[in-house]
PDB file of C-alpha atoms in Angstrom:
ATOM      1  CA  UNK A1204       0.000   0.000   0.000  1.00 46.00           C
ATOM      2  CA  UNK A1205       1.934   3.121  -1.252  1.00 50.00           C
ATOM      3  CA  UNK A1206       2.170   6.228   1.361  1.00 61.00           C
ATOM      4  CA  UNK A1207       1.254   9.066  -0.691  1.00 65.00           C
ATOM      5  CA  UNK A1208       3.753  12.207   0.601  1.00 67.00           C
ATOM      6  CA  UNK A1209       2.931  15.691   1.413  1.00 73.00           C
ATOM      7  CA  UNK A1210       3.523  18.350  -0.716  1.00 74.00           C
ATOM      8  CA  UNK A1211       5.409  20.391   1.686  1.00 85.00           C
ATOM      9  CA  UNK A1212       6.900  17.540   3.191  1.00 88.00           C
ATOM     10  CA  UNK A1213      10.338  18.318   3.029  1.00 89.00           C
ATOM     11  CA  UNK A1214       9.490  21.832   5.103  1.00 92.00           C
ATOM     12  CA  UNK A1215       7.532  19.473   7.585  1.00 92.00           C
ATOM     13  CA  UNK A1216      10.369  17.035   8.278  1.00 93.00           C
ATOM     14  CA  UNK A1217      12.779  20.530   8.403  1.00 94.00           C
ATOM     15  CA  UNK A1218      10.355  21.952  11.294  1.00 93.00           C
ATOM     16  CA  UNK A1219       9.502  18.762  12.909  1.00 93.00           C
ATOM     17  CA  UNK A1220      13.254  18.504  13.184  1.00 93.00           C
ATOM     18  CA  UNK A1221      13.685  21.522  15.237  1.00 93.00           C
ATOM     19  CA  UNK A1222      11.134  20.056  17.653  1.00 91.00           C
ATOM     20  CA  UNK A1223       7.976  21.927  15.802  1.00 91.00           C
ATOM     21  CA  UNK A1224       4.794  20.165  17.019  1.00 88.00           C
ATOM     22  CA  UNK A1225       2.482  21.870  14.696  1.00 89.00           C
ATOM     23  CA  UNK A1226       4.865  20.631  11.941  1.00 91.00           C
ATOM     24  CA  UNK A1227       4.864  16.828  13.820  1.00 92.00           C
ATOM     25  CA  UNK A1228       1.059  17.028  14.282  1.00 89.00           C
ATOM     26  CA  UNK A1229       0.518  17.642  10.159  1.00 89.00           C
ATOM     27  CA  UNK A1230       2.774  14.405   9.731  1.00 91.00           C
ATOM     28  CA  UNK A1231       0.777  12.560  12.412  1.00 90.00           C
ATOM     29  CA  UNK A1232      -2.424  13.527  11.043  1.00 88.00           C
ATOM     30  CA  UNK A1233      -1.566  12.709   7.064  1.00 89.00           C
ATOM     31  CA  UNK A1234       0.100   9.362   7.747  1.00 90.00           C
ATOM     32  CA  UNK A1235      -1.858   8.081  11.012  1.00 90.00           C
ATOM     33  CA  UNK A1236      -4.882   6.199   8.913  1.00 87.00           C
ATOM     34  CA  UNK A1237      -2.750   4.708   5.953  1.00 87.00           C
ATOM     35  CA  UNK A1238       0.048   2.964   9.105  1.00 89.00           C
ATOM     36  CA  UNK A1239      -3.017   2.002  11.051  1.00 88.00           C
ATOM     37  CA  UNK A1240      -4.544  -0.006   7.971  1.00 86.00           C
ATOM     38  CA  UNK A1241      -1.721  -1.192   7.086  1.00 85.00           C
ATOM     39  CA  UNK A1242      -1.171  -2.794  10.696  1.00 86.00           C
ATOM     40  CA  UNK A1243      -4.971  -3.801  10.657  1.00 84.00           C
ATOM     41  CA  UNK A1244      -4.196  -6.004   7.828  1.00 79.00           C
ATOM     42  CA  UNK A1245      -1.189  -7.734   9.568  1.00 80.00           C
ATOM     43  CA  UNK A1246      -2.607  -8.081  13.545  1.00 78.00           C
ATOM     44  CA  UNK A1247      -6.005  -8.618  12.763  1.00 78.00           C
ATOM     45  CA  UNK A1248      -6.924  -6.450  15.834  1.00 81.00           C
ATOM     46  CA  UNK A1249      -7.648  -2.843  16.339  1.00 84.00           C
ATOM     47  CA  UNK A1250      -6.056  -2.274  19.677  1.00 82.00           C
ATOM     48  CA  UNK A1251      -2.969  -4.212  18.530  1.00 83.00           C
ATOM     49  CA  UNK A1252      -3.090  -1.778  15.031  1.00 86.00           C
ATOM     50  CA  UNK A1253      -3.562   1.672  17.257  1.00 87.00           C
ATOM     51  CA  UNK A1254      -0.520   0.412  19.576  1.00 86.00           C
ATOM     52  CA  UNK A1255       1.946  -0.174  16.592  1.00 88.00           C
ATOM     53  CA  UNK A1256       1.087   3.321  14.645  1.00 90.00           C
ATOM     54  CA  UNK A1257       1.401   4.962  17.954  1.00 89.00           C
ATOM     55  CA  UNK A1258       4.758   3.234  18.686  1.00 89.00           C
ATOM     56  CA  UNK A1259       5.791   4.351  14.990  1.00 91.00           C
ATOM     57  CA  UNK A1260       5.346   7.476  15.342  1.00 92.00           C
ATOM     58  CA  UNK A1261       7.058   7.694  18.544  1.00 90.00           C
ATOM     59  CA  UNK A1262       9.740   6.514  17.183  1.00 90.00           C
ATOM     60  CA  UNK A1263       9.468   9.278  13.994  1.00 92.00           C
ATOM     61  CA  UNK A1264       9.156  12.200  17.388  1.00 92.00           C
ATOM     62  CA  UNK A1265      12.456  10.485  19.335  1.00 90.00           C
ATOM     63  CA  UNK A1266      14.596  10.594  16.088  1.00 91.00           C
ATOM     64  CA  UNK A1267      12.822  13.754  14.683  1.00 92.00           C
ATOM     65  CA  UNK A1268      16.938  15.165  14.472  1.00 93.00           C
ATOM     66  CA  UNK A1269      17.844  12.830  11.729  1.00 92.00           C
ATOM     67  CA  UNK A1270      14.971  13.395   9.561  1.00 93.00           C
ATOM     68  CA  UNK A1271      16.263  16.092   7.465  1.00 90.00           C
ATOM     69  CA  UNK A1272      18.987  13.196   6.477  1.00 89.00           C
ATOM     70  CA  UNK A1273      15.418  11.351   5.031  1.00 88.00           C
ATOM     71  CA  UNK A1274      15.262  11.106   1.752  1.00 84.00           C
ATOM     72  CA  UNK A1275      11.797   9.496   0.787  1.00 86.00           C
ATOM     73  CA  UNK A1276       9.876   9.581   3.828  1.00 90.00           C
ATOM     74  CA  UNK A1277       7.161   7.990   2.448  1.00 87.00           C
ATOM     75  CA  UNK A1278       9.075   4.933   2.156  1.00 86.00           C
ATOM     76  CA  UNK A1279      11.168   5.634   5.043  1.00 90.00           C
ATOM     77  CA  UNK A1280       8.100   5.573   7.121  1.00 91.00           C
ATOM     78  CA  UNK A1281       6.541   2.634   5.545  1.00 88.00           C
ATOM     79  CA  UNK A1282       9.813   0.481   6.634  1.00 88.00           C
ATOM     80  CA  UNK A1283       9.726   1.413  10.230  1.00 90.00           C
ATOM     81  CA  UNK A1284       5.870   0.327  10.481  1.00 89.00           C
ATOM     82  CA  UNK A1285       6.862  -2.539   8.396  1.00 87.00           C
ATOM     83  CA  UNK A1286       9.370  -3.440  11.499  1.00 87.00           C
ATOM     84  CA  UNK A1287       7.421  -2.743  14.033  1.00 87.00           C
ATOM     85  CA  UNK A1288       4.549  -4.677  13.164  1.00 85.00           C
ATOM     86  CA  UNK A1289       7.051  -7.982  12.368  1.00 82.00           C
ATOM     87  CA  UNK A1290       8.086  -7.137  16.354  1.00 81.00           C
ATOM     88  CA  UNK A1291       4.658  -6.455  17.878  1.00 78.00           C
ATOM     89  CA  UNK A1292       3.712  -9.958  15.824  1.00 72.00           C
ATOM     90  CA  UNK A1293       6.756 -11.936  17.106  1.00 70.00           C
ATOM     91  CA  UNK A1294       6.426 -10.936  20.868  1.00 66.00           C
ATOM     92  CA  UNK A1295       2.444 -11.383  20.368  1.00 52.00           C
ATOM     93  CA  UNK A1296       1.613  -9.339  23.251  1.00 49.00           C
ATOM     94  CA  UNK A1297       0.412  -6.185  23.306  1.00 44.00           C
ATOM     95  CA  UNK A1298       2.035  -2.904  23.184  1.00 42.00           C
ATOM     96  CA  UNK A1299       1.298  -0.688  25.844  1.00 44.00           C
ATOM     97  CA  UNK A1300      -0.516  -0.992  28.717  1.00 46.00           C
ATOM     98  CA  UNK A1301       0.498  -3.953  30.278  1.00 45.00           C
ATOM     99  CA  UNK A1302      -2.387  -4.568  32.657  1.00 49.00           C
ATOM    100  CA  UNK A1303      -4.197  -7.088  30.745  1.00 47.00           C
ATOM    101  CA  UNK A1304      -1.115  -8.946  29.852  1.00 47.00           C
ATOM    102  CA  UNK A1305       0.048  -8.875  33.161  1.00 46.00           C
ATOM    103  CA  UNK A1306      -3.396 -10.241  34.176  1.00 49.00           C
ATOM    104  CA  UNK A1307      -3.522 -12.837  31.830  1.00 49.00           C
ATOM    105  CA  UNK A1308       0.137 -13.958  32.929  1.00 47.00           C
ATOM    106  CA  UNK A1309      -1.175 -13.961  36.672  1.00 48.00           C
ATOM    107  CA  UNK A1310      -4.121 -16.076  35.925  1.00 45.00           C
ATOM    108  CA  UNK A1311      -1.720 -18.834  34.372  1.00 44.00           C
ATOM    109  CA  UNK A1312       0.216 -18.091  37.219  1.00 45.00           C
ATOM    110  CA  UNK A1313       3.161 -17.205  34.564  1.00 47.00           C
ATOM    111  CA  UNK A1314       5.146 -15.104  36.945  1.00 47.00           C
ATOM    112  CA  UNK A1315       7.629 -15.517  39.694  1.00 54.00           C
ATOM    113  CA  UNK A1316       7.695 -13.336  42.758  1.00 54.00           C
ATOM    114  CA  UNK A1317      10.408 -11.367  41.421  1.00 54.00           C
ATOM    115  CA  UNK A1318       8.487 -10.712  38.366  1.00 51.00           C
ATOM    116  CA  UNK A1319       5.201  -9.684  39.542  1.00 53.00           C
ATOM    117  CA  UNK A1320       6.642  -7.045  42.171  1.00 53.00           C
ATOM    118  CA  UNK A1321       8.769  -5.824  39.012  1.00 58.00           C
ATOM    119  CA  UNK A1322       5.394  -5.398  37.398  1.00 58.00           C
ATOM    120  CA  UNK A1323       4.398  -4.047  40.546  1.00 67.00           C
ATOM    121  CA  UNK A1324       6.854  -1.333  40.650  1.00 71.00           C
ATOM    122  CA  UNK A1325       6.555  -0.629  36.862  1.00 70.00           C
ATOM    123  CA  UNK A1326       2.925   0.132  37.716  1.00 73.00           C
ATOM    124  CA  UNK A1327       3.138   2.373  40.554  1.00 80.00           C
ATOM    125  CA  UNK A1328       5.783   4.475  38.170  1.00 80.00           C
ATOM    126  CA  UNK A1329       3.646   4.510  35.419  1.00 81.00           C
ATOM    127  CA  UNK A1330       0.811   6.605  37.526  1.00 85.00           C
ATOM    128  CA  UNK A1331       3.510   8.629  38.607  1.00 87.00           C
ATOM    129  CA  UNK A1332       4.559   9.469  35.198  1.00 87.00           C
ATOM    130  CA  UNK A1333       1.236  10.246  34.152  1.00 89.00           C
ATOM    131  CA  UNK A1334       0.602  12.813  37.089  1.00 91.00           C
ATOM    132  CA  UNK A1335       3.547  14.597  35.340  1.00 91.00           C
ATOM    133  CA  UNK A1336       2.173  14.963  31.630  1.00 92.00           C
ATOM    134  CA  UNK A1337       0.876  18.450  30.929  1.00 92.00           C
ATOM    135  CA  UNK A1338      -2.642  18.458  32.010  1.00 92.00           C
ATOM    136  CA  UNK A1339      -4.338  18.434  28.525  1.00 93.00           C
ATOM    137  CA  UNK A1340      -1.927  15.481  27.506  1.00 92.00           C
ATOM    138  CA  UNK A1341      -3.122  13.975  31.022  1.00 92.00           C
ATOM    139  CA  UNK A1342      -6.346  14.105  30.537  1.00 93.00           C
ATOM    140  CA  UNK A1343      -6.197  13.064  26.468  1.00 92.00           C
ATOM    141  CA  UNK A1344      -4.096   9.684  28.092  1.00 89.00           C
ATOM    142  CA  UNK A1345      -6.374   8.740  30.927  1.00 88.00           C
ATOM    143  CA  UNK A1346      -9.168   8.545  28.492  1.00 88.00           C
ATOM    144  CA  UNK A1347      -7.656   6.445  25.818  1.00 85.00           C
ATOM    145  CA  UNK A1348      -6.162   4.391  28.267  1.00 79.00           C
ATOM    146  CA  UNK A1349      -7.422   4.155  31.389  1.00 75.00           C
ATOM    147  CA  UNK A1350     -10.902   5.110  30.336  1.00 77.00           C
ATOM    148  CA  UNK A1351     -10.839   2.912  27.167  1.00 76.00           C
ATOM    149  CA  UNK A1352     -12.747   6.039  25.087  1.00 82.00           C
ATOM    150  CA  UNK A1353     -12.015   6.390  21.362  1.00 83.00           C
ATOM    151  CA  UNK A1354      -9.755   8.784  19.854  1.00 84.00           C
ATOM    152  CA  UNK A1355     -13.553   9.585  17.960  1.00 87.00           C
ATOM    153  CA  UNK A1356     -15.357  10.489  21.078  1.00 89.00           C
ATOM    154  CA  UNK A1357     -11.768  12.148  22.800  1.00 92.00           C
ATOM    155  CA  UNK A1358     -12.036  14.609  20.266  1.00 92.00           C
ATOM    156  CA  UNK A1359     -15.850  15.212  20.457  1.00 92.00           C
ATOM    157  CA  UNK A1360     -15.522  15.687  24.172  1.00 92.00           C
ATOM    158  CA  UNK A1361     -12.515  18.069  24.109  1.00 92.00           C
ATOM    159  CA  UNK A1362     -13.446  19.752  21.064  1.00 93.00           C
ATOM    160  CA  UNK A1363     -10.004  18.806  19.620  1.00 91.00           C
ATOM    161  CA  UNK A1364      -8.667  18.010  16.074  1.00 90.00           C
ATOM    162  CA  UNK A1365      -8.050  13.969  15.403  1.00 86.00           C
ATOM    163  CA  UNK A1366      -4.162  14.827  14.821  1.00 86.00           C
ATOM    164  CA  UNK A1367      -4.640  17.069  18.289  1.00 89.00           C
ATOM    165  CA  UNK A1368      -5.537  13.836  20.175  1.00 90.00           C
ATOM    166  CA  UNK A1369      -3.380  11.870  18.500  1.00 87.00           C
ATOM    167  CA  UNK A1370      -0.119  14.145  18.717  1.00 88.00           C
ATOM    168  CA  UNK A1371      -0.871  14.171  22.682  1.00 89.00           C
ATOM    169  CA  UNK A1372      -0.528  10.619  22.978  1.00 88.00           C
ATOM    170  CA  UNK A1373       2.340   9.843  21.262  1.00 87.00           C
ATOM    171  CA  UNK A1374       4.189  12.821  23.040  1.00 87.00           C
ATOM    172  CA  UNK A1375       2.665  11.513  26.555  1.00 87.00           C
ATOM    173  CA  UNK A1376       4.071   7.428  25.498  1.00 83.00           C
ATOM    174  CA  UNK A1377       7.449   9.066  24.784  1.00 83.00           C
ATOM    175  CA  UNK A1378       7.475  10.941  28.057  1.00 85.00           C
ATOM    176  CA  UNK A1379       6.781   7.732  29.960  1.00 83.00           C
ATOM    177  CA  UNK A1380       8.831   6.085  28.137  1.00 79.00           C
ATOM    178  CA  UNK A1381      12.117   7.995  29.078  1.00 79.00           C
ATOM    179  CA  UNK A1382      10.598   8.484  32.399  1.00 80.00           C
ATOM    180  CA  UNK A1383      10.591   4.438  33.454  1.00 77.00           C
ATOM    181  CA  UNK A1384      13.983   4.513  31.980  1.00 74.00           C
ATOM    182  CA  UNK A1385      15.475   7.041  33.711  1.00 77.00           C
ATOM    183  CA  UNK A1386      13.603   5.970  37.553  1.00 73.00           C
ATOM    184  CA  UNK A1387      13.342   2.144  36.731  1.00 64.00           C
ATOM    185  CA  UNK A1388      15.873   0.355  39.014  1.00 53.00           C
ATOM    186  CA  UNK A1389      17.455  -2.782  37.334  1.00 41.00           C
ATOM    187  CA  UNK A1390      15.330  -5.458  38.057  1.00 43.00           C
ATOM    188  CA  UNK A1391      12.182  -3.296  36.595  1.00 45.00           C
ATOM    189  CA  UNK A1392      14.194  -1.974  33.646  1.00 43.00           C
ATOM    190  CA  UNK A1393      15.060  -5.788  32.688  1.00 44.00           C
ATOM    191  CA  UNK A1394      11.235  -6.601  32.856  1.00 43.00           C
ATOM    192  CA  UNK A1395      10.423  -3.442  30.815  1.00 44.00           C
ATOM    193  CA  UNK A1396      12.736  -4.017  28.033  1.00 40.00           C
ATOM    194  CA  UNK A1397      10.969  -7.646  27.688  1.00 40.00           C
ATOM    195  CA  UNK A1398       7.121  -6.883  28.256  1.00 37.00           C
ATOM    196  CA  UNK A1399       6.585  -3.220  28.108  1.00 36.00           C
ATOM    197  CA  UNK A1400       8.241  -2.015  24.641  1.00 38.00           C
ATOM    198  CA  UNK A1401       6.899   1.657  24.144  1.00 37.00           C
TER     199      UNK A1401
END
């Protein structure tokens, strides 16, 4: 499925370089639906589909300095989806959050007691990352993933733009990201590198 590029593209990739979130947002918003169905096609499953293009485009935000370097970002773009939904298929669990996995590994009493108070910690610093998100991103990641509500009905609620909601919550699964990382201690950082990729 060919990613049709933006005409200004090369100005977008230039802005969203220097850190430019309206720039980032316009990228988001053109490319979101065409990774999503393309991951649809592979996972079979919606949630599974939302967590890779979110994941993607996480990635696109943490390397945004190299992008000027991009040649064909169409294609570019298409290859790091292309990766990440081979991952997200191999490890067959799902992205982000954890709680259902970690439910479903509790049930089949999967875990050893070092494991589950890993999970345990990874948990309490994931609420504590959250309290620290800008309150609109806050609010926008509660919903969607706490709340379950769709990106849809985020946006009717708020009264924000699709590529609005959507910007928020990759920026929010970046700053979590980096935030576990920097405050997990070993033993958590081991179990997040092997159930809890971002």
């Amino acid at each position: 499925m060919p990613l049709e590029p933006l005409y200004n593209e090369k100005e977008l990739l230039l802005n969203t370089a220097g850190s430019d979130e309206r720039a980032f947002e316009a990228l988001v918003d053109h490319y979101w639906n065409k990774i999503y169905s393309i991951a649809l096609v592979f996972t079979k499953s919606p949630e599974l589909a939302k967590d890779v293009v979110q994941e993607v485009f996480m990635k696109v935000w943490s390397g945004r300095e190299r992008l000027p370097e991009v040649n064909k970002f169409d294609a570019w773009l298409f290859i790091v989806a292309r990766n990440e939904i081979l991952n997200s298929m191999r490890k067959n669990r799902p992205l982000y959050p954890v709680d259902l996995y970690i439910a479903q590994q509790n049930r089949e009493n999967a875990f050893s007691p070092e494991e589950a108070l890993g999970f345990k910690q990874l948990q309490e610093l994931i609420k504590k990352g959250v309290e620290l998100l800008p309150p609109q991103q806050k609010l926008i990641f509660k919903m969607s993933r706490e709340q379950g509500v769709s990106h849809e009905k985020i946006c009717e609620e708020l009264h924000l733009a699709r590529s609005t909601v959507k910007n928020a919550l990759v920026k929010a699964l970046v700053f979590l990201r980096n935030y576990i990382q920097l405050h997990a201690g070993l033993s958590v950082g081991a179990l997040l590198l092997h159930f809890y990729s971002l």
